[in-house]
Coordinates of C-alpha atoms in Angstrom, one line a residue:
X1 CA 25.5 26.9 -25.9
X2 CA 25.0 29.4 -22.7
X3 CA 22.1 28.9 -20.7
X4 CA 22.8 32.8 -19.5
X5 CA 20.0 35.1 -19.5
X6 CA 20.6 38.1 -22.1
X7 CA 19.8 41.3 -20.4
X8 CA 21.5 43.5 -23.4
X9 CA 21.8 46.1 -24.2
X10 CA 22.0 47.1 -20.4
X11 CA 25.1 46.2 -18.7
X12 CA 23.6 47.7 -14.9
X13 CA 20.8 47.9 -13.0
X14 CA 20.1 50.7 -10.4
X15 CA 18.0 50.4 -7.6
X16 CA 16.1 54.2 -7.2
X17 CA 14.8 54.6 -3.8
X18 CA 13.5 57.7 -1.3
X19 CA 16.4 57.3 1.5
X20 CA 16.1 57.9 5.0
X21 CA 17.9 58.9 8.2
X22 CA 20.2 56.3 9.9
X23 CA 20.3 58.3 13.1
X24 CA 19.1 61.0 15.6
X25 CA 21.7 63.4 13.5
X26 CA 20.6 62.8 10.2
X27 CA 17.2 63.5 11.0
X28 CA 16.7 67.1 10.3
X29 CA 19.3 67.3 7.2
X30 CA 17.5 64.8 5.9
X31 CA 14.2 66.1 6.2
X32 CA 15.9 69.3 5.0
X33 CA 16.7 67.6 1.4
X34 CA 12.9 66.3 1.2
X35 CA 11.6 69.6 1.7
X36 CA 14.4 71.5 -0.3
X37 CA 12.8 75.3 -1.5
X38 CA 9.8 74.8 0.1
X39 CA 11.0 77.5 2.8
X40 CA 10.1 75.3 5.9
X41 CA 11.8 76.7 8.9
X42 CA 13.9 74.4 11.1
X43 CA 11.8 74.2 14.2
X44 CA 9.3 73.1 12.1
X45 CA 11.2 70.1 10.8
X46 CA 12.5 69.1 14.1
X47 CA 8.6 68.6 15.0
X48 CA 7.9 67.1 12.0
X49 CA 11.3 64.5 12.9
X50 CA 9.3 63.2 16.2
X51 CA 8.0 60.5 14.1
X52 CA 12.2 59.3 13.3
X53 CA 12.9 60.4 16.6
X54 CA 10.5 57.7 18.2
X55 CA 12.3 55.4 16.6
X56 CA 15.7 56.2 17.4
X57 CA 16.0 58.4 14.4
X58 CA 16.3 55.6 12.1
X59 CA 14.1 54.9 9.2
X60 CA 13.6 51.5 8.5
X61 CA 14.5 51.9 4.5
X62 CA 17.8 51.7 4.0
X63 CA 18.4 48.5 5.7
X64 CA 14.8 47.4 3.7
X65 CA 16.4 48.6 0.6
X66 CA 19.9 46.6 1.4
X67 CA 18.0 43.7 1.9
X68 CA 16.0 43.8 -1.3
X69 CA 19.8 44.6 -3.0
X70 CA 20.6 40.9 -1.8
X71 CA 17.6 39.3 -2.6
X72 CA 18.2 40.8 -6.3
X73 CA 21.4 39.8 -6.6
X74 CA 21.2 36.3 -5.2
X75 CA 17.9 35.8 -8.0
X76 CA 20.3 37.2 -10.5
X77 CA 23.1 34.7 -9.6
X78 CA 21.0 31.7 -9.3
X79 CA 19.5 32.4 -12.3
X80 CA 22.8 33.2 -14.5
X81 CA 21.8 36.7 -15.3
X82 CA 24.8 38.6 -15.2
X83 CA 24.3 42.0 -15.1
X84 CA 25.6 44.2 -11.5
X85 CA 23.2 46.1 -9.0
X86 CA 23.8 49.4 -8.1
X87 CA 21.6 51.9 -5.3
X88 CA 21.0 55.2 -5.2
X89 CA 18.7 57.4 -3.0
X90 CA 16.6 60.7 -4.0
X91 CA 17.1 62.0 0.0
X92 CA 20.1 60.5 2.0
X93 CA 23.3 58.8 1.1
X94 CA 24.1 56.9 -1.3
X95 CA 23.0 59.6 -2.8
X96 CA 21.8 59.3 -6.8
X97 CA 24.6 61.4 -8.2
X98 CA 27.1 59.6 -6.5
X99 CA 26.2 56.5 -7.7
X100 CA 25.9 57.3 -10.9
X101 CA 29.3 58.9 -11.0
X102 CA 30.8 55.7 -10.1
X103 CA 28.8 54.0 -12.3
X104 CA 29.9 55.6 -14.7
X105 CA 33.7 55.4 -13.9
X106 CA 32.9 51.5 -13.6
X107 CA 32.4 52.2 -17.6
X108 CA 28.2 51.7 -17.5
X109 CA 26.7 53.5 -20.5
X110 CA 23.0 51.6 -20.7
X111 CA 21.2 51.8 -17.7
X112 CA 18.0 50.4 -16.4
X113 CA 16.0 51.7 -13.5
X114 CA 14.3 49.9 -10.8
X115 CA 12.2 52.8 -8.9
X116 CA 10.8 51.6 -5.1
X117 CA 7.1 52.8 -6.0
X118 CA 5.1 50.4 -8.4
X119 CA 2.5 53.1 -9.4
X120 CA 1.9 56.1 -11.6
X121 CA 2.2 59.6 -10.0
X122 CA 4.6 62.6 -9.8
X123 CA 6.1 61.6 -6.8
X124 CA 6.3 58.0 -7.7
X125 CA 7.2 58.0 -11.1
X126 CA 7.9 61.5 -12.4
X127 CA 9.9 63.1 -9.4
X128 CA 12.2 60.4 -9.8
X129 CA 12.8 60.8 -13.6
X130 CA 13.5 64.2 -12.5
X131 CA 16.3 63.4 -10.0
X132 CA 17.7 61.6 -13.0
X133 CA 17.9 64.6 -15.1
X134 CA 19.5 66.9 -12.5
X135 CA 21.8 63.8 -11.9
X136 CA 22.8 63.7 -15.1
X137 CA 23.0 67.4 -15.6
X138 CA 25.9 67.2 -12.8
X139 CA 27.8 64.7 -14.6
X140 CA 27.4 66.5 -18.2
X141 CA 28.8 69.5 -16.2
X142 CA 32.0 67.5 -14.7
X143 CA 32.6 66.5 -18.3
X144 CA 31.8 63.0 -18.3
X145 CA 30.5 60.7 -20.7
X146 CA 26.4 60.9 -20.4
X147 CA 25.1 57.2 -19.8
X148 CA 21.6 56.3 -21.6
X149 CA 19.0 55.5 -19.0
X150 CA 16.0 53.8 -19.1
X151 CA 13.2 52.7 -16.3
X152 CA 11.3 50.0 -15.5
X153 CA 7.3 50.2 -16.2
X154 CA 5.0 50.3 -13.3
X155 CA 4.7 46.9 -12.0
X156 CA 1.7 46.9 -9.8
X157 CA 0.2 44.3 -11.3
X158 CA 3.1 41.8 -11.9
X159 CA 2.2 38.4 -10.0
X160 CA 5.6 38.7 -8.1
X161 CA 4.4 42.1 -6.5
X162 CA 1.0 40.8 -6.2
X163 CA 1.0 37.2 -4.7
X164 CA 3.4 38.4 -1.5
X165 CA 1.4 40.6 -1.0
X166 CA -2.4 38.5 -1.2
X167 CA -0.3 35.6 1.1
X168 CA 0.1 38.5 3.7
X169 CA -3.4 39.0 3.6
X170 CA -4.3 35.6 3.9
X171 CA -2.1 35.5 7.0
X172 CA -3.4 38.6 8.6
X173 CA -7.0 37.1 8.1
X174 CA -5.9 34.2 9.7
X175 CA -4.2 35.8 13.1
X176 CA -7.7 37.6 13.7
X177 CA -9.9 35.8 16.6
X178 CA -12.3 33.0 14.7
X179 CA -15.5 34.7 15.8
X180 CA -14.6 37.9 13.9
X181 CA -12.3 36.8 11.1
X182 CA -15.1 35.7 8.7
X183 CA -17.0 39.2 8.9
X184 CA -13.3 41.3 8.5
X185 CA -13.3 44.5 6.4
X186 CA -10.1 45.0 4.3
X187 CA -9.0 48.4 4.2
X188 CA -6.1 48.8 1.3
X189 CA -3.8 51.9 2.5
X190 CA -1.6 53.9 0.2
X191 CA -0.6 57.1 0.4
X192 CA -2.8 60.3 0.1
X193 CA -1.6 62.7 -2.4
X194 CA -3.5 66.3 -3.4
X195 CA -6.4 65.1 -5.9
X196 CA -5.0 67.2 -8.6
X197 CA -1.9 65.6 -8.7
X198 CA -4.1 62.2 -9.1
X199 CA -6.5 63.3 -11.4
X200 CA -3.3 63.9 -13.9
X201 CA -1.7 61.0 -12.9
X202 CA -0.6 58.9 -16.0
X203 CA -1.5 60.1 -19.7
X204 CA -4.7 62.2 -18.8
X205 CA -7.0 61.1 -21.7
X206 CA -7.0 57.7 -20.5
X207 CA -8.0 57.7 -17.1
X208 CA -11.0 58.6 -15.2
X209 CA -11.4 60.7 -12.0
X210 CA -8.3 59.8 -9.5
X211 CA -5.9 59.4 -12.6
X212 CA -3.8 56.5 -13.0
X213 CA -3.1 56.3 -9.0
X214 CA -6.2 55.6 -8.3
X215 CA -6.9 53.4 -11.2
X216 CA -3.9 51.2 -10.7
X217 CA -4.7 50.9 -6.9
X218 CA -8.2 49.8 -7.3
X219 CA -6.9 47.2 -9.4
X220 CA -4.3 45.8 -7.0
X221 CA -7.5 45.8 -4.3
X222 CA -9.7 44.1 -6.7
X223 CA -7.3 41.7 -7.5
X224 CA -6.3 40.6 -4.1
X225 CA -9.9 40.9 -2.5
X226 CA -10.5 38.3 -5.7
X227 CA -7.7 36.1 -4.9
X228 CA -8.8 35.9 -1.2
X229 CA -12.0 35.0 -1.5
X230 CA -11.1 32.1 -3.9
X231 CA -8.6 30.8 -1.8
X232 CA -10.9 31.2 1.6
X233 CA -14.3 30.8 0.0
X234 CA -15.5 34.3 1.5
X235 CA -15.8 37.4 0.1
X236 CA -14.6 40.1 2.5
X237 CA -16.0 43.9 2.1
X238 CA -13.3 46.1 1.0
X239 CA -12.4 49.6 0.8
X240 CA -9.4 51.8 -0.8
X241 CA -7.9 54.2 2.3
X242 CA -5.1 56.7 2.2
X243 CA -2.4 57.4 5.0
X244 CA 0.1 59.9 5.3
X245 CA -1.3 63.5 4.5
X246 CA 1.2 66.1 4.6
X247 CA -0.1 69.0 2.6
X248 CA -1.8 72.6 3.6
X249 CA -5.5 71.7 4.9
X250 CA -7.0 73.9 2.1
X251 CA -5.9 71.8 -0.7
X252 CA -7.5 68.7 -1.5
X253 CA -6.6 65.3 -0.5
X254 CA -7.3 61.7 -1.6
X255 CA -9.7 60.6 1.2
X256 CA -10.7 58.7 3.4
X257 CA -8.0 58.6 5.9
X258 CA -7.4 55.6 7.1
X259 CA -8.2 56.6 11.0
X260 CA -11.3 57.9 10.1
X261 CA -11.9 55.2 8.0
X262 CA -11.6 52.9 10.8
X263 CA -14.0 54.9 13.2
X264 CA -16.7 54.9 10.3
X265 CA -16.5 51.0 9.8
X266 CA -16.5 50.5 13.6
X267 CA -19.6 52.6 13.9
X268 CA -20.7 50.7 10.9
X269 CA -20.9 47.5 12.8
X270 CA -17.7 46.0 11.0
X271 CA -16.3 43.0 13.7
X272 CA -12.5 43.4 12.6
X273 CA -10.3 44.9 9.9
X274 CA -7.4 43.7 8.2
X275 CA -5.0 47.1 6.7
X276 CA -3.2 46.2 3.5
X277 CA -0.8 48.7 2.9
X278 CA -0.5 47.9 -1.0
X279 CA 0.6 51.3 -2.0
X280 CA 4.5 50.7 -0.3
X281 CA 6.9 48.4 -1.3
X282 CA 8.7 47.8 1.9
X283 CA 7.7 49.1 6.0
X284 CA 9.3 52.3 6.1
X285 CA 8.7 55.0 8.3
X286 CA 5.0 55.8 7.0
X287 CA 3.8 52.3 7.8
X288 CA 5.6 51.8 11.0
X289 CA 4.3 55.4 12.2
X290 CA 0.9 56.1 10.5
X291 CA -0.4 52.3 10.6
X292 CA 1.2 50.2 13.4
X293 CA 1.2 53.3 15.6
X294 CA -1.2 55.6 14.7
X295 CA -3.8 53.3 12.9
X296 CA -3.2 50.6 15.6
X297 CA -3.7 53.1 18.7
X298 CA -6.8 53.9 16.9
X299 CA -8.3 50.5 16.6
X300 CA -7.6 49.9 20.3
X301 CA -9.3 53.2 21.6
X302 CA -12.6 51.9 19.3
X303 CA -12.1 48.3 20.5
X304 CA -12.0 47.2 17.1
X305 CA -9.4 44.0 16.4
X306 CA -7.0 45.0 13.8
X307 CA -4.1 43.1 11.8
X308 CA -1.9 45.2 9.5
X309 CA -0.3 42.6 6.5
X310 CA 3.1 42.8 5.0
X311 CA 4.4 44.8 2.5
X312 CA 6.3 42.8 -0.6
X313 CA 10.1 44.1 0.8
X314 CA 12.5 41.6 -0.2
X315 CA 10.6 38.4 -1.0
X316 CA 11.7 36.5 -3.4
X317 CA 9.1 36.2 -5.7
X318 CA 9.5 40.0 -5.9
X319 CA 13.1 39.6 -6.4
X320 CA 12.1 37.2 -9.2
X321 CA 9.6 39.6 -10.7
X322 CA 12.1 42.5 -11.2
X323 CA 14.4 39.8 -13.1
X324 CA 11.3 38.9 -15.2
X325 CA 10.5 42.8 -15.9
X326 CA 14.3 43.6 -16.8
X327 CA 14.4 40.8 -19.0
X328 CA 11.2 41.9 -20.5
X329 CA 12.4 45.2 -21.3
X330 CA 16.0 44.2 -22.4
X331 CA 14.0 42.1 -24.8
X332 CA 11.6 44.9 -25.7
X333 CA 14.7 47.2 -26.5
X334 CA 16.3 44.6 -28.8
X335 CA 13.1 44.7 -31.1
X336 CA 12.2 40.9 -29.9
X337 CA 8.2 40.2 -29.2
X338 CA 7.4 40.3 -25.5
X339 CA 4.4 39.3 -23.7
X340 CA 4.5 40.8 -20.9
X341 CA 3.1 39.5 -17.1
X342 CA 0.3 41.7 -16.1
X343 CA -2.8 40.3 -14.1
X344 CA -6.1 42.0 -14.3
X345 CA -7.7 44.3 -16.8
X346 CA -5.4 47.1 -17.5
X347 CA -2.5 45.4 -18.9
X348 CA 0.6 46.4 -19.2
X349 CA 1.9 49.7 -18.3
X350 CA 4.0 51.9 -20.6
X351 CA 8.1 51.3 -21.6
X352 CA 8.9 55.1 -22.0
X353 CA 6.5 57.6 -20.2
X354 CA 4.7 60.0 -22.5
X355 CA 4.7 63.8 -22.5
X356 CA 2.4 64.9 -20.0
X357 CA 2.8 62.1 -17.9
X358 CA 2.4 63.1 -14.4
X359 CA 3.2 66.8 -14.9
X360 CA 5.4 68.5 -12.7
X361 CA 4.3 71.6 -10.4
X362 CA 6.7 73.6 -12.4
X363 CA 8.1 72.2 -15.7
X364 CA 11.7 70.7 -15.3
X365 CA 13.5 68.3 -17.4
X366 CA 13.1 64.5 -16.9
X367 CA 15.1 61.4 -18.2
X368 CA 13.8 58.1 -19.3
X369 CA 10.7 59.4 -20.9
X370 CA 9.8 60.6 -24.5
X371 CA 10.4 64.2 -23.4
X372 CA 14.3 63.5 -21.8
X373 CA 17.3 65.9 -23.0
X374 CA 18.9 62.6 -22.5
X375 CA 17.9 60.4 -25.1

């Protein structure tokens, strides 16, 4: 009798990510992809691109996705899960449409998608689903047989996503000078989004102000803070904060900003801060610039001891969590009873996004949801 794990009906896994430039010449074309349709002049994109140019024009995200691919392939192989893994990006090579075309040519017809975003929101979930629908429309126009695509549920409260972050906060606390360690404040940071987008993240009727986006981040912050207290005996104060705002000044976005928060905490007499970037799967450009550059400079200006904890990245526990999520979804599709791994009070997220979930700025088709035109 075989010990191989069963992923049927799925015949492939697609890692779907944002993408990033891999050299100075890529920066402006990459930003043109990101901002397409918004009419932003090239000169403005060059200004925005300075964040990338400071790091040689290279975003770390593609290398981090390669590392995650290696970790997933190793984990799957070590545990007897025979499921090929592909990779496609929203805004840079390897482009999503090209990867799906390759998968179809290889005969894959039932694809499960892993997006490198753990939470509900338009940009973190529905926009990826819109990208999938756009790519499927291109393949249909080419006369190709379309695969059926599903998306792994939000995994913010899976143990394999949480545990590496808990360990990262503990290590950052241990790295602080002993005389300020016990009084350290934890700033749990994530990407700011417009408040209107936050309020409509997830099914609108199920969540309060800030929608599922804020609710899920608060749950993760509480789970990590509780674990830190249990393992150290110290109840560190904490707050959810935001970074990377990019919208027009007159549009309300989630606050407080991380740098404003550092100033406020310093004024309140906090002796040290650990910044935990819980909203990000890996140390991509916004982590390196907004936290390791801007927030670090602000803390140094204030004379405030600060440490930044690690993101999950390609941690083997995260790879194991993805294996668990793949097998969970496969079992659901086969009609079997499943007990999903979901810590905290919110439970496991929906497997199929409902109608009206994280609505688009303008109505667009989205795959892998109840309202998908590609059932």
